CSV table of C-alpha atoms and ligand atoms in Angstrom, one decimal:
chain,number,residue,atom,x,y,z
C,1,MET,CA,1.7,23.4,13.3
C,2,GLU,CA,0.8,20.2,15.5
C,3,GLU,CA,-2.1,19.1,13.5
C,4,PHE,CA,-0.1,18.0,10.5
C,5,PHE,CA,1.1,15.2,12.7
C,6,GLU,CA,-2.0,14.3,14.4
C,7,PRO,CA,-3.8,11.1,13.8
C,8,VAL,CA,-7.3,10.9,12.2
C,9,HIS,CA,-8.9,10.0,15.5
C,10,GLU,CA,-7.6,13.2,17.3
C,11,LEU,CA,-8.6,15.5,14.3
C,12,SER,CA,-11.9,14.0,14.3
C,13,LYS,CA,-12.5,14.9,17.9
C,14,LYS,CA,-11.4,18.4,17.3
C,15,LEU,CA,-13.8,18.6,14.3
C,16,ALA,CA,-16.6,17.2,16.4
C,17,ARG,CA,-15.9,19.7,19.3
C,18,GLY,CA,-15.8,22.7,16.8
C,19,GLN,CA,-12.1,23.3,17.8
C,20,THR,CA,-11.3,23.4,14.1
C,21,SER,CA,-13.2,23.1,10.8
C,22,SER,CA,-12.5,21.0,7.9
C,23,ALA,CA,-12.0,24.1,5.9
C,24,GLU,CA,-9.4,25.4,8.1
C,25,LEU,CA,-7.7,22.0,8.2
C,26,THR,CA,-7.9,21.6,4.5
C,27,LYS,CA,-6.4,25.1,3.8
C,28,ALA,CA,-3.7,24.4,6.3
C,29,PHE,CA,-2.7,21.0,4.8
C,30,LEU,CA,-2.9,22.7,1.2
C,31,LYS,CA,-0.4,25.2,2.6
C,32,ARG,CA,1.7,22.6,4.2
C,33,ILE,CA,1.8,20.8,0.7
C,34,ASP,CA,2.9,24.1,-0.9
C,35,ALA,CA,5.7,24.5,1.7
C,36,VAL,CA,6.9,20.8,1.9
C,37,ASP,CA,6.1,19.1,-1.4
C,38,PRO,CA,8.8,20.8,-3.5
C,39,VAL,CA,11.2,18.7,-1.4
C,40,ILE,CA,9.1,15.6,-0.9
C,41,ARG,CA,7.3,15.5,-4.2
C,42,ALA,CA,4.5,13.1,-3.0
C,43,TYR,CA,1.6,14.8,-5.0
C,44,ILE,CA,1.1,14.2,-8.8
C,45,THR,CA,-2.2,16.2,-8.5
C,46,VAL,CA,-3.3,18.5,-5.7
C,47,ALA,CA,-7.3,18.8,-5.9
C,48,GLY,CA,-7.1,22.4,-4.4
C,49,GLU,CA,-10.5,24.0,-5.0
C,50,GLY,CA,-12.4,20.6,-5.1
C,51,ALA,CA,-10.9,19.7,-1.7
C,52,LEU,CA,-12.1,23.0,-0.3
C,53,LYS,CA,-15.6,22.4,-1.6
C,54,ASP,CA,-15.7,19.0,0.0
C,55,ALA,CA,-14.3,20.5,3.1
C,56,GLU,CA,-17.3,23.0,3.2
C,57,ALA,CA,-19.7,20.2,2.6
C,58,ALA,CA,-18.0,18.3,5.6
C,59,ASP,CA,-18.5,21.4,7.8
C,60,ARG,CA,-22.1,21.5,7.0
C,61,ARG,CA,-22.5,17.9,7.8
C,62,LEU,CA,-20.6,18.5,11.2
C,63,SER,CA,-22.6,21.6,12.1
C,64,LYS,CA,-25.8,19.8,11.6
C,65,GLY,CA,-24.4,16.7,13.6
C,66,GLU,CA,-25.8,14.4,11.0
C,67,ASN,CA,-24.3,11.4,9.3
C,68,ILE,CA,-20.9,11.9,11.0
C,69,THR,CA,-18.2,9.3,10.8
C,70,PRO,CA,-14.6,9.4,12.2
C,71,LEU,CA,-13.5,10.6,8.7
C,72,THR,CA,-15.9,13.4,8.3
C,73,GLY,CA,-13.9,16.6,7.4
C,74,VAL,CA,-10.5,14.8,7.6
C,75,PRO,CA,-8.0,15.6,4.8
C,76,ILE,CA,-6.4,12.5,3.2
C,77,SER,CA,-4.3,11.7,0.1
C,78,VAL,CA,-5.1,9.1,-2.3
C,79,LYS,CA,-2.7,6.8,-4.5
C,80,ASP,CA,-3.0,7.8,-8.0
C,81,ILE,CA,-4.2,4.2,-9.0
C,82,PHE,CA,-7.7,4.8,-7.6
C,83,CYS,CA,-10.1,6.2,-10.3
C,84,THR,CA,-11.5,9.4,-9.0
C,85,SER,CA,-14.5,11.1,-10.7
C,86,GLY,CA,-13.5,14.3,-12.4
C,87,LEU,CA,-10.0,14.3,-10.8
C,88,ARG,CA,-7.1,13.3,-13.0
C,89,THR,CA,-5.8,9.7,-12.4
C,90,THR,CA,-2.5,8.9,-14.1
C,91,CYS,CA,-1.3,5.6,-12.4
C,92,ALA,CA,2.1,7.5,-12.5
C,93,SER,CA,2.1,6.5,-16.4
C,94,LYS,CA,2.5,8.7,-19.5
C,95,ILE,CA,-0.2,6.6,-21.1
C,96,LEU,CA,-2.7,8.0,-18.7
C,97,GLU,CA,-1.2,11.3,-18.2
C,98,ASN,CA,-4.4,13.2,-19.0
C,99,PHE,CA,-6.9,10.5,-18.1
C,100,VAL,CA,-9.8,12.0,-16.1
C,101,PRO,CA,-12.2,9.2,-14.9
C,102,VAL,CA,-16.0,9.6,-15.3
C,103,TYR,CA,-16.6,7.5,-12.1
C,104,ASP,CA,-15.2,6.8,-8.7
C,105,SER,CA,-13.5,3.5,-7.5
C,106,THR,CA,-15.5,1.9,-4.8
C,107,VAL,CA,-12.9,2.9,-2.2
C,108,THR,CA,-12.8,6.5,-3.0
C,109,LYS,CA,-16.6,6.5,-3.4
C,110,LYS,CA,-16.8,5.2,0.2
C,111,LEU,CA,-14.3,7.5,1.6
C,112,LYS,CA,-16.2,10.5,0.1
C,113,GLU,CA,-19.5,9.1,1.5
C,114,ALA,CA,-17.8,9.0,4.9
C,115,GLY,CA,-16.9,12.7,4.5
C,116,ALA,CA,-13.2,12.4,4.1
C,117,VAL,CA,-11.6,15.3,2.1
C,118,ILE,CA,-9.3,14.2,-0.8
C,119,LEU,CA,-6.4,16.6,-0.9
C,120,GLY,CA,-5.0,15.1,-4.1
C,121,LYS,CA,-3.5,12.1,-5.9
C,122,VAL,CA,-0.1,10.9,-4.9
C,123,ASN,CA,2.9,9.3,-6.6
C,124,MET,CA,3.7,5.6,-7.1
C,125,ASP,CA,5.5,3.3,-9.2
C,126,GLU,CA,4.0,3.3,-12.7
C,127,PHE,CA,1.1,0.8,-12.6
C,128,ALA,CA,2.2,-0.1,-9.2
C,129,MET,CA,5.3,-2.0,-10.5
C,130,GLY,CA,8.2,-1.3,-8.1
C,131,SER,CA,9.4,-1.0,-4.6
C,132,SER,CA,10.8,2.5,-4.7
C,133,THR,CA,8.4,4.9,-6.5
C,134,GLU,CA,11.5,5.5,-8.9
C,135,ASN,CA,9.3,4.0,-11.7
C,136,SER,CA,7.0,6.9,-11.7
C,137,ALA,CA,7.0,8.4,-15.3
C,138,PHE,CA,6.9,11.9,-13.8
C,139,PHE,CA,9.3,12.4,-10.8
C,140,LYS,CA,10.9,10.6,-7.7
C,141,THR,CA,9.3,11.0,-4.3
C,142,ALA,CA,11.7,11.6,-1.5
C,143,ASN,CA,11.8,9.8,2.0
C,144,PRO,CA,10.8,12.4,4.7
C,145,TRP,CA,13.5,10.7,7.0
C,146,SER,CA,16.2,11.2,4.6
C,147,THR,CA,15.6,12.9,1.4
C,148,ASP,CA,18.3,11.3,-0.6
C,149,ARG,CA,16.5,8.0,-0.2
C,150,VAL,CA,13.4,6.3,-1.7
C,151,PRO,CA,10.3,6.3,0.2
C,152,GLY,CA,9.7,2.5,-0.8
C,153,GLY,CA,7.0,1.5,-3.3
C,154,SER,CA,4.9,1.3,-5.0
C,155,SER,CA,2.6,3.3,-2.8
C,156,GLY,CA,5.7,5.7,-1.9
C,157,GLY,CA,3.6,8.9,-2.3
C,158,SER,CA,0.9,7.6,0.2
C,159,ALA,CA,3.5,6.7,2.8
C,160,ALA,CA,5.6,9.8,2.2
C,161,SER,CA,2.6,12.2,2.4
C,162,VAL,CA,1.6,10.7,5.7
C,163,ALA,CA,5.2,10.8,7.2
C,164,ALA,CA,5.7,14.3,6.1
C,165,GLY,CA,2.5,15.6,7.4
C,166,GLU,CA,1.1,16.5,4.1
C,167,CYS,CA,-2.3,14.6,4.8
C,168,ALA,CA,-3.7,12.9,7.8
C,169,ALA,CA,-4.0,9.5,6.2
C,170,SER,CA,-3.8,7.9,2.8
C,171,VAL,CA,-4.9,4.9,0.8
C,172,GLY,CA,-2.6,2.7,-1.2
C,173,THR,CA,-2.7,-0.7,-3.0
C,174,ASP,CA,-0.6,-3.8,-2.2
C,175,THR,CA,0.1,-6.6,-4.8
C,176,GLY,CA,3.3,-7.8,-3.3
C,177,GLY,CA,4.0,-5.4,-0.6
C,178,SER,CA,3.3,-1.9,-1.9
C,179,ILE,CA,1.6,-0.8,1.2
C,180,ARG,CA,3.6,-2.5,3.8
C,181,GLN,CA,7.0,-1.9,2.5
C,182,PRO,CA,6.6,1.9,2.0
C,183,ALA,CA,5.0,2.2,5.4
C,184,SER,CA,8.1,0.5,6.7
C,185,CYS,CA,10.6,2.7,5.0
C,186,CYS,CA,8.5,5.9,6.0
C,187,GLY,CA,7.9,5.0,9.7
C,188,VAL,CA,4.0,4.8,9.3
C,189,VAL,CA,1.3,2.0,9.6
C,190,GLY,CA,0.4,0.1,6.5
C,191,LEU,CA,-2.4,-2.6,6.4
C,192,LYS,CA,-3.0,-5.0,3.4
C,193,PRO,CA,-6.4,-6.5,4.1
C,194,THR,CA,-7.5,-10.1,3.1
C,195,TYR,CA,-7.9,-10.4,-0.6
C,196,GLY,CA,-11.5,-9.5,-1.4
C,197,ARG,CA,-12.1,-7.6,2.0
C,198,VAL,CA,-11.9,-4.4,0.0
C,199,SER,CA,-13.5,-4.0,-3.4
C,200,ARG,CA,-11.0,-3.6,-6.4
C,201,PHE,CA,-13.7,-1.9,-8.6
C,202,GLY,CA,-12.2,1.3,-10.1
C,203,ILE,CA,-8.7,0.6,-9.0
C,204,ILE,CA,-6.5,0.3,-12.3
C,205,ALA,CA,-5.5,-3.4,-12.3
C,206,PHE,CA,-2.1,-4.7,-12.1
C,207,ALA,CA,-2.4,-8.4,-10.9
C,208,SER,CA,-6.0,-9.2,-10.2
C,209,SER,CA,-5.6,-12.2,-8.1
C,210,LEU,CA,-3.2,-10.3,-5.8
C,211,ASP,CA,-4.3,-6.6,-5.7
C,212,GLN,CA,-5.8,-5.2,-2.6
C,213,ALA,CA,-6.4,-1.7,-1.2
C,214,GLY,CA,-5.7,-0.5,2.3
C,215,PRO,CA,-4.9,2.3,4.6
C,216,ILE,CA,-1.5,3.9,5.1
C,217,THR,CA,-1.8,5.8,8.6
C,218,ARG,CA,0.0,7.5,11.5
C,219,ASP,CA,-1.1,4.9,13.9
C,220,VAL,CA,-3.1,1.5,14.3
C,221,THR,CA,-6.3,3.2,15.4
C,222,ASP,CA,-6.4,5.1,12.2
C,223,ALA,CA,-5.7,2.0,10.2
C,224,ALA,CA,-8.8,0.4,11.9
C,225,ILE,CA,-10.9,3.5,11.1
C,226,MET,CA,-9.8,3.6,7.5
C,227,LEU,CA,-10.3,-0.1,7.1
C,228,GLY,CA,-13.7,0.0,8.5
C,229,ALA,CA,-14.7,2.8,6.0
C,230,ILE,CA,-13.4,0.9,2.9
C,231,ALA,CA,-14.1,-2.7,3.5
C,232,GLY,CA,-17.3,-4.5,2.6
C,233,ALA,CA,-18.9,-6.6,-0.4
C,234,ASP,CA,-19.4,-4.9,-3.6
C,235,PRO,CA,-21.7,-5.9,-6.3
C,236,LEU,CA,-19.3,-4.3,-8.8
C,237,ASP,CA,-16.4,-6.6,-7.7
C,238,SER,CA,-17.4,-10.3,-7.7
C,239,THR,CA,-14.1,-11.3,-5.9
C,240,SER,CA,-15.2,-9.1,-2.8
C,241,ILE,CA,-16.0,-11.0,0.2
C,242,GLY,CA,-19.6,-10.9,1.7
C,243,ALA,CA,-18.7,-11.3,5.3
C,244,PRO,CA,-20.1,-8.7,7.4
C,245,VAL,CA,-17.4,-5.8,8.4
C,246,PRO,CA,-16.8,-5.8,12.1
C,247,ASP,CA,-16.0,-2.5,14.1
C,248,TYR,CA,-12.3,-2.8,13.8
C,249,ALA,CA,-11.8,0.2,16.0
C,250,ALA,CA,-13.8,-1.4,18.8
C,251,MET,CA,-11.5,-4.6,18.6
C,252,LEU,CA,-8.2,-2.9,19.3
C,253,ARG,CA,-8.0,-3.2,23.1
C,254,GLY,CA,-8.0,-7.0,23.7
C,255,GLY,CA,-4.3,-7.2,24.5
C,256,VAL,CA,-1.8,-9.9,23.6
C,257,LYS,CA,-2.0,-11.9,26.8
C,258,GLY,CA,-1.9,-15.6,25.7
C,259,LEU,CA,-1.8,-14.8,22.1
C,260,ARG,CA,0.6,-17.2,20.2
C,261,ILE,CA,2.9,-15.4,17.8
C,262,GLY,CA,4.6,-17.5,15.1
C,263,ILE,CA,8.2,-16.7,14.2
C,264,PRO,CA,8.9,-18.3,10.9
C,265,LYS,CA,12.6,-19.3,10.7
C,266,GLU,CA,12.5,-18.7,7.0
C,267,TYR,CA,12.1,-15.0,7.6
C,268,PHE,CA,15.1,-14.6,9.9
C,269,ILE,CA,17.8,-15.3,7.3
C,270,GLU,CA,21.3,-14.2,6.5
C,271,GLY,CA,21.4,-11.0,4.5
C,272,ILE,CA,18.9,-9.0,6.7
C,273,ASP,CA,20.4,-5.6,7.8
C,274,LYS,CA,21.6,-6.0,11.3
C,275,ASP,CA,19.8,-2.9,12.5
C,276,VAL,CA,16.7,-4.2,11.1
C,277,LEU,CA,17.1,-7.5,12.8
C,278,SER,CA,17.8,-5.9,16.2
C,279,ALA,CA,14.7,-3.6,15.8
C,280,VAL,CA,12.6,-6.6,15.1
C,281,SER,CA,13.9,-8.8,17.7
C,282,GLY,CA,13.5,-5.9,20.3
C,283,ALA,CA,9.8,-5.7,19.1
C,284,LEU,CA,9.3,-9.3,19.8
C,285,GLU,CA,10.7,-9.0,23.3
C,286,VAL,CA,8.1,-6.1,23.8
C,287,LEU,CA,5.2,-8.5,22.6
C,288,LYS,CA,6.5,-11.2,24.9
C,289,LYS,CA,6.7,-9.0,27.9
C,290,ALA,CA,3.1,-7.9,27.2
C,291,GLY,CA,2.1,-11.5,27.6
C,292,ALA,CA,2.3,-13.0,24.2
C,293,GLU,CA,3.9,-16.4,23.6
C,294,LEU,CA,6.5,-16.7,20.8
C,295,VAL,CA,6.3,-20.0,19.0
C,296,ASP,CA,8.6,-21.4,16.2
C,297,VAL,CA,6.7,-22.0,12.9
C,298,SER,CA,7.9,-23.0,9.5
C,299,LEU,CA,6.9,-21.7,6.1
C,300,PRO,CA,9.0,-24.1,4.0
C,301,ASN,CA,7.9,-22.8,0.5
C,302,THR,CA,9.0,-19.4,1.3
C,303,GLU,CA,12.2,-19.6,-1.0
C,304,TYR,CA,9.9,-20.0,-4.1
C,305,ALA,CA,7.8,-17.0,-3.3
C,306,VAL,CA,9.7,-14.3,-5.3
C,307,SER,CA,9.7,-16.6,-8.3
C,308,VAL,CA,6.2,-17.5,-8.1
C,309,TYR,CA,5.1,-14.0,-7.7
C,310,TYR,CA,7.0,-12.6,-10.7
C,311,LEU,CA,5.3,-15.3,-12.9
C,312,VAL,CA,1.8,-14.9,-11.6
C,313,ALA,CA,1.9,-11.0,-11.3
C,314,THR,CA,3.5,-10.4,-14.7
C,315,ALA,CA,1.2,-12.9,-16.4
C,316,GLU,CA,-1.9,-11.2,-15.0
C,317,ALA,CA,-0.4,-7.7,-15.7
C,318,SER,CA,0.4,-8.5,-19.4
C,319,SER,CA,-3.3,-9.4,-19.8
C,320,ASN,CA,-4.7,-6.5,-17.7
C,321,LEU,CA,-2.5,-3.9,-19.5
C,322,ALA,CA,-3.6,-5.0,-23.1
C,323,ARG,CA,-6.5,-2.5,-22.6
C,324,PHE,CA,-4.1,0.4,-23.0
C,325,ASP,CA,-3.9,0.5,-26.7
C,326,GLY,CA,-4.6,4.1,-27.6
C,327,VAL,CA,-8.2,3.5,-28.5
C,328,LYS,CA,-10.1,3.4,-25.4
C,329,TYR,CA,-8.1,5.3,-22.7
C,330,GLY,CA,-5.5,7.9,-22.4
C,331,MET,CA,-2.7,8.8,-24.7
C,332,ARG,CA,-2.8,7.9,-28.5
C,333,ALA,CA,0.2,8.2,-30.9
C,334,GLN,CA,-1.0,10.7,-33.6
C,335,ASP,CA,1.5,10.2,-36.4
C,336,ALA,CA,0.7,6.3,-37.0
C,337,ALA,CA,0.5,5.0,-40.5
C,338,ASN,CA,-2.2,2.4,-39.8
C,339,LEU,CA,-4.1,0.8,-36.8
C,340,LEU,CA,-1.3,-1.5,-35.8
C,341,ASP,CA,1.3,1.1,-36.1
C,342,MET,CA,-0.9,3.3,-33.7
C,343,TYR,CA,-0.9,0.4,-31.1
C,344,LYS,CA,2.8,-0.1,-31.3
C,345,LYS,CA,3.7,3.7,-31.1
C,346,THR,CA,1.2,4.3,-28.4
C,347,ARG,CA,2.4,1.5,-26.1
C,348,ASP,CA,6.1,2.1,-26.9
C,349,ARG,CA,5.9,5.8,-25.9
C,350,GLY,CA,3.3,5.5,-23.2
C,351,PHE,CA,4.9,2.7,-21.0
C,352,GLY,CA,8.1,3.0,-19.2
C,353,ALA,CA,10.9,0.3,-19.1
C,354,GLU,CA,9.7,-1.6,-16.1
C,355,VAL,CA,6.2,-2.0,-17.3
C,356,LYS,CA,7.4,-3.1,-20.7
C,357,ARG,CA,9.7,-5.7,-19.0
C,358,ARG,CA,6.8,-7.0,-17.0
C,359,ILE,CA,4.4,-7.3,-20.1
C,360,MET,CA,7.1,-9.2,-21.9
C,361,LEU,CA,7.8,-11.6,-18.9
C,362,GLY,CA,4.2,-12.2,-18.5
C,363,THR,CA,3.6,-12.7,-22.2
C,364,TYR,CA,6.3,-15.2,-22.3
C,365,ALA,CA,5.1,-17.1,-19.1
C,366,LEU,CA,1.5,-17.5,-20.6
C,367,SER,CA,2.7,-18.4,-24.2
C,368,SER,CA,1.8,-21.6,-25.7
C,369,GLY,CA,4.5,-24.2,-25.0
C,370,TYR,CA,5.8,-22.4,-21.9
C,371,TYR,CA,2.4,-21.9,-20.0
C,372,ASP,CA,2.7,-25.5,-18.2
C,373,ALA,CA,6.4,-24.9,-17.4
C,374,TYR,CA,5.9,-21.4,-16.1
C,375,TYR,CA,2.4,-20.2,-15.3
C,376,LYS,CA,0.8,-23.5,-14.3
C,377,LYS,CA,3.8,-24.5,-12.1
C,378,ALA,CA,3.7,-21.1,-10.4
C,379,SER,CA,0.1,-21.5,-9.6
C,380,GLU,CA,0.7,-24.9,-8.2
C,381,VAL,CA,3.5,-23.6,-6.0
C,382,ARG,CA,1.3,-20.8,-4.9
C,383,THR,CA,-1.1,-23.4,-3.4
C,384,LEU,CA,1.8,-24.8,-1.4
C,385,ILE,CA,2.6,-21.3,0.0
C,386,LYS,CA,-0.9,-20.9,0.9
C,387,ARG,CA,-0.9,-24.3,2.7
C,388,ASP,CA,2.2,-23.5,4.6
C,389,PHE,CA,0.3,-20.7,6.2
C,390,ASP,CA,-2.7,-22.9,7.0
C,391,GLU,CA,-0.4,-25.4,8.6
C,392,ALA,CA,1.5,-22.5,10.6
C,393,PHE,CA,-1.8,-21.1,11.8
C,394,LYS,CA,-2.7,-24.5,13.5
C,395,SER,CA,0.1,-23.5,16.1
C,396,CYS,CA,-0.2,-19.7,16.3
C,397,ASP,CA,-2.6,-16.8,16.2
C,398,VAL,CA,-0.5,-14.4,14.1
C,399,ILE,CA,3.0,-14.5,12.5
C,400,ALA,CA,5.6,-11.8,13.1
C,401,THR,CA,8.5,-11.0,10.7
C,402,PRO,CA,10.5,-8.1,9.5
C,403,THR,CA,8.5,-6.0,6.9
C,404,ALA,CA,11.6,-5.7,4.5
C,405,PRO,CA,15.1,-7.0,4.8
C,406,THR,CA,16.8,-3.5,4.7
C,407,PRO,CA,15.6,0.0,5.5
C,408,ALA,CA,15.0,2.6,2.8
C,409,PHE,CA,17.8,2.6,0.1
C,410,ARG,CA,19.3,5.5,-1.7
C,411,PHE,CA,18.0,6.7,-5.1
C,412,GLY,CA,19.5,4.8,-7.9
C,413,GLU,CA,21.0,2.1,-5.8
C,414,ARG,CA,18.8,-0.7,-7.1
C,415,VAL,CA,17.6,0.6,-10.5
C,416,ALA,CA,20.3,-1.0,-12.5
C,417,ASP,CA,19.6,-4.4,-11.2
C,418,PRO,CA,15.9,-5.4,-11.3
C,419,LEU,CA,16.6,-8.7,-9.3
C,420,THR,CA,17.9,-6.8,-6.2
C,421,MET,CA,14.9,-4.5,-6.5
C,422,TYR,CA,12.7,-7.6,-6.7
C,423,LEU,CA,14.2,-8.9,-3.4
C,424,SER,CA,12.9,-5.8,-1.4
C,425,ASP,CA,9.5,-7.7,-1.3
C,426,ILE,CA,10.9,-11.0,-0.1
C,427,PHE,CA,9.0,-10.8,3.2
C,428,THR,CA,5.8,-9.3,1.9
C,429,ILE,CA,4.8,-11.3,-1.2
C,430,SER,CA,3.8,-14.5,0.3
C,431,CYS,CA,1.0,-12.8,2.1
C,432,ASN,CA,-0.4,-11.8,-1.3
C,433,LEU,CA,0.0,-15.1,-2.7
C,434,ALA,CA,-1.9,-16.7,0.1
C,435,GLY,CA,-4.5,-13.9,0.1
C,436,ILE,CA,-4.1,-13.3,3.9
C,437,PRO,CA,-4.0,-9.9,5.7
C,438,GLY,CA,-0.8,-8.2,6.8
C,439,ILE,CA,0.3,-5.0,8.7
C,440,SER,CA,3.5,-3.2,9.1
C,441,VAL,CA,4.0,-1.1,12.2
C,442,PRO,CA,6.9,1.2,13.0
C,443,CYS,CA,9.1,-0.8,15.5
C,444,GLY,CA,12.3,1.2,15.6
C,445,PHE,CA,15.2,2.9,13.8
C,446,THR,CA,18.5,2.1,12.3
C,447,ASN,CA,21.7,3.6,13.7
C,448,GLY,CA,21.5,6.0,10.8
C,449,GLY,CA,18.0,7.1,11.8
C,450,LEU,CA,16.0,5.2,9.2
C,451,PRO,CA,12.7,3.7,10.3
C,452,VAL,CA,12.2,-0.1,10.6
C,453,GLY,CA,8.8,-2.0,10.3
C,454,LEU,CA,7.5,-5.0,12.0
C,455,GLN,CA,5.2,-7.1,9.9
C,456,ILE,CA,2.4,-9.0,11.5
C,457,LEU,CA,0.5,-11.6,9.3
C,458,GLY,CA,-2.9,-13.0,10.2
C,459,LYS,CA,-5.4,-15.6,9.3
C,460,HIS,CA,-7.9,-15.1,6.5
C,461,LEU,CA,-10.3,-12.3,7.4
C,462,ASP,CA,-8.8,-11.9,10.9
C,463,GLU,CA,-7.8,-8.2,10.6
C,464,GLY,CA,-9.3,-7.9,14.1
C,465,THR,CA,-6.6,-9.9,15.7
C,466,LEU,CA,-4.0,-8.3,13.5
C,467,LEU,CA,-5.0,-4.8,14.5
C,468,MET,CA,-5.3,-5.9,18.2
C,469,THR,CA,-1.7,-7.2,18.1
C,470,ALA,CA,-0.3,-4.1,16.4
C,471,TYR,CA,-2.2,-1.8,18.7
C,472,ALA,CA,-0.8,-3.7,21.9
C,473,PHE,CA,2.7,-3.1,20.5
C,474,GLU,CA,2.1,0.4,19.8
C,475,GLN,CA,0.8,1.1,23.2
C,476,ALA,CA,3.9,-0.3,24.6
C,477,THR,CA,6.2,1.8,22.5
C,478,GLU,CA,6.7,5.3,21.3
C,479,TRP,CA,8.0,4.7,17.8
C,480,HIS,CA,4.7,6.0,16.1
C,481,ARG,CA,5.1,9.4,17.7
C,482,LYS,CA,8.4,10.0,16.2
C,483,ARG,CA,8.5,12.6,13.3
C,484,PRO,CA,10.9,13.4,10.6
C,485,ASN,CA,12.5,16.8,10.7
C,486,ILE,CA,10.7,18.3,7.7
K,1,LIG,N1,7.3,-4.3,-5.4
K,1,LIG,C1,6.6,-5.3,-6.1
K,1,LIG,C2,6.5,-5.4,-7.5
K,1,LIG,O1,7.3,-4.5,-8.0
K,1,LIG,C3,5.1,-5.2,-5.5
K,1,LIG,C4,4.4,-4.1,-6.1
K,1,LIG,C5,3.0,-3.9,-5.4
K,1,LIG,O2,2.7,-4.4,-4.4
K,1,LIG,N2,2.1,-3.3,-6.2
K,1,LIG,O3,5.7,-5.9,-8.3
């Protein structure tokens, strides 16, 4: 059926006109999940009954014509890292396999208040650590464009569920690329907002100074709609930003005439897949034809970004994940001899290999005697990376790069070598370290038919210009209309 691939803004019009109802749409999407998900495996938990109840409530709202937003009645999926009241939230980890939160994250609370219908919770790398969703403790999610390949990660379930028409839109989180890289791998739009633009309350923490939630959608208009719904200050997250939330959807049509787009030479390096490079170069030509000016910029500390990230992110993770001790949440080893043994057995059985690796790396980086050499040094270089962007943005309005150096890879291809896996994020990580916003938009395909993403980075809190640039690109191309054969 057509509507599985329709953007939120189209579904929303149909709902408002009474051409369809939320209950009808929700039932149709649940059927679609039944039909397609045995192959794609995006969903960890399907909300079923709960989704239908929410759809009926949305229909009542729609029929009264009261309190309607562009999301009212629209079925979406949610990464399984957002706490959802009464709905199992696993973070794709055995340690939280049967965890049912008693409260909602601010993001899901806002989505529910807007009237969105949550179809279910989608797969990810365990605790968002990974770039392929292969680190899920439960199962692998397939890329809808080529089912022997990964959907990217860590928000792989979000990107795959949108690309496969198993929901109208999704929300993910991005600590080092986890929204943008899977969006690029699956041919959809992924937006990581400015750090603090969206509340982190109720999102299971990975690296608190980097984590940020954002939309994964079929097109740029939907990204603007979703961002508008979830952004804003939150008394429950002291790092959330107080600046008013502009009407992002109203800012899309400005065009790129006279816009200066910075091209950082450090992002066009050897080792990038040649089809990726040609798709991205083609995209830059499109923007130029639309009136943008391409200017050379330099981000000289880019080469340190991956090292800095894997010190800062693991250090924060080692501290954040200390709370999973078998006492307060989730799984507890039942056969322990004493308290210490219970901690050890719970954590040994509850965490997967990658999560353990990160906890060990982070604990090491923070340990006395090594703190100055690793964590402190990394924090200092992080400041240099941030200054690189401040400097570059003196001569441009946005920066354009490939989202990832390669298209989606095959299952198992990078599992044996964590370092190769870590390099998947080479172009996305600096954005998190600097706290600035970034978006990935579909910009073409490889010769083998795999989607390629163009990344656009913006100034602090300048999501408006980011979305406007992405929208101008989208209007000039047809890539966002392509669908996988699933
Ligand atoms: N792939 C990166 C990592 O493994 C980023 C993950 C993320 O953004 N959550 O840490």
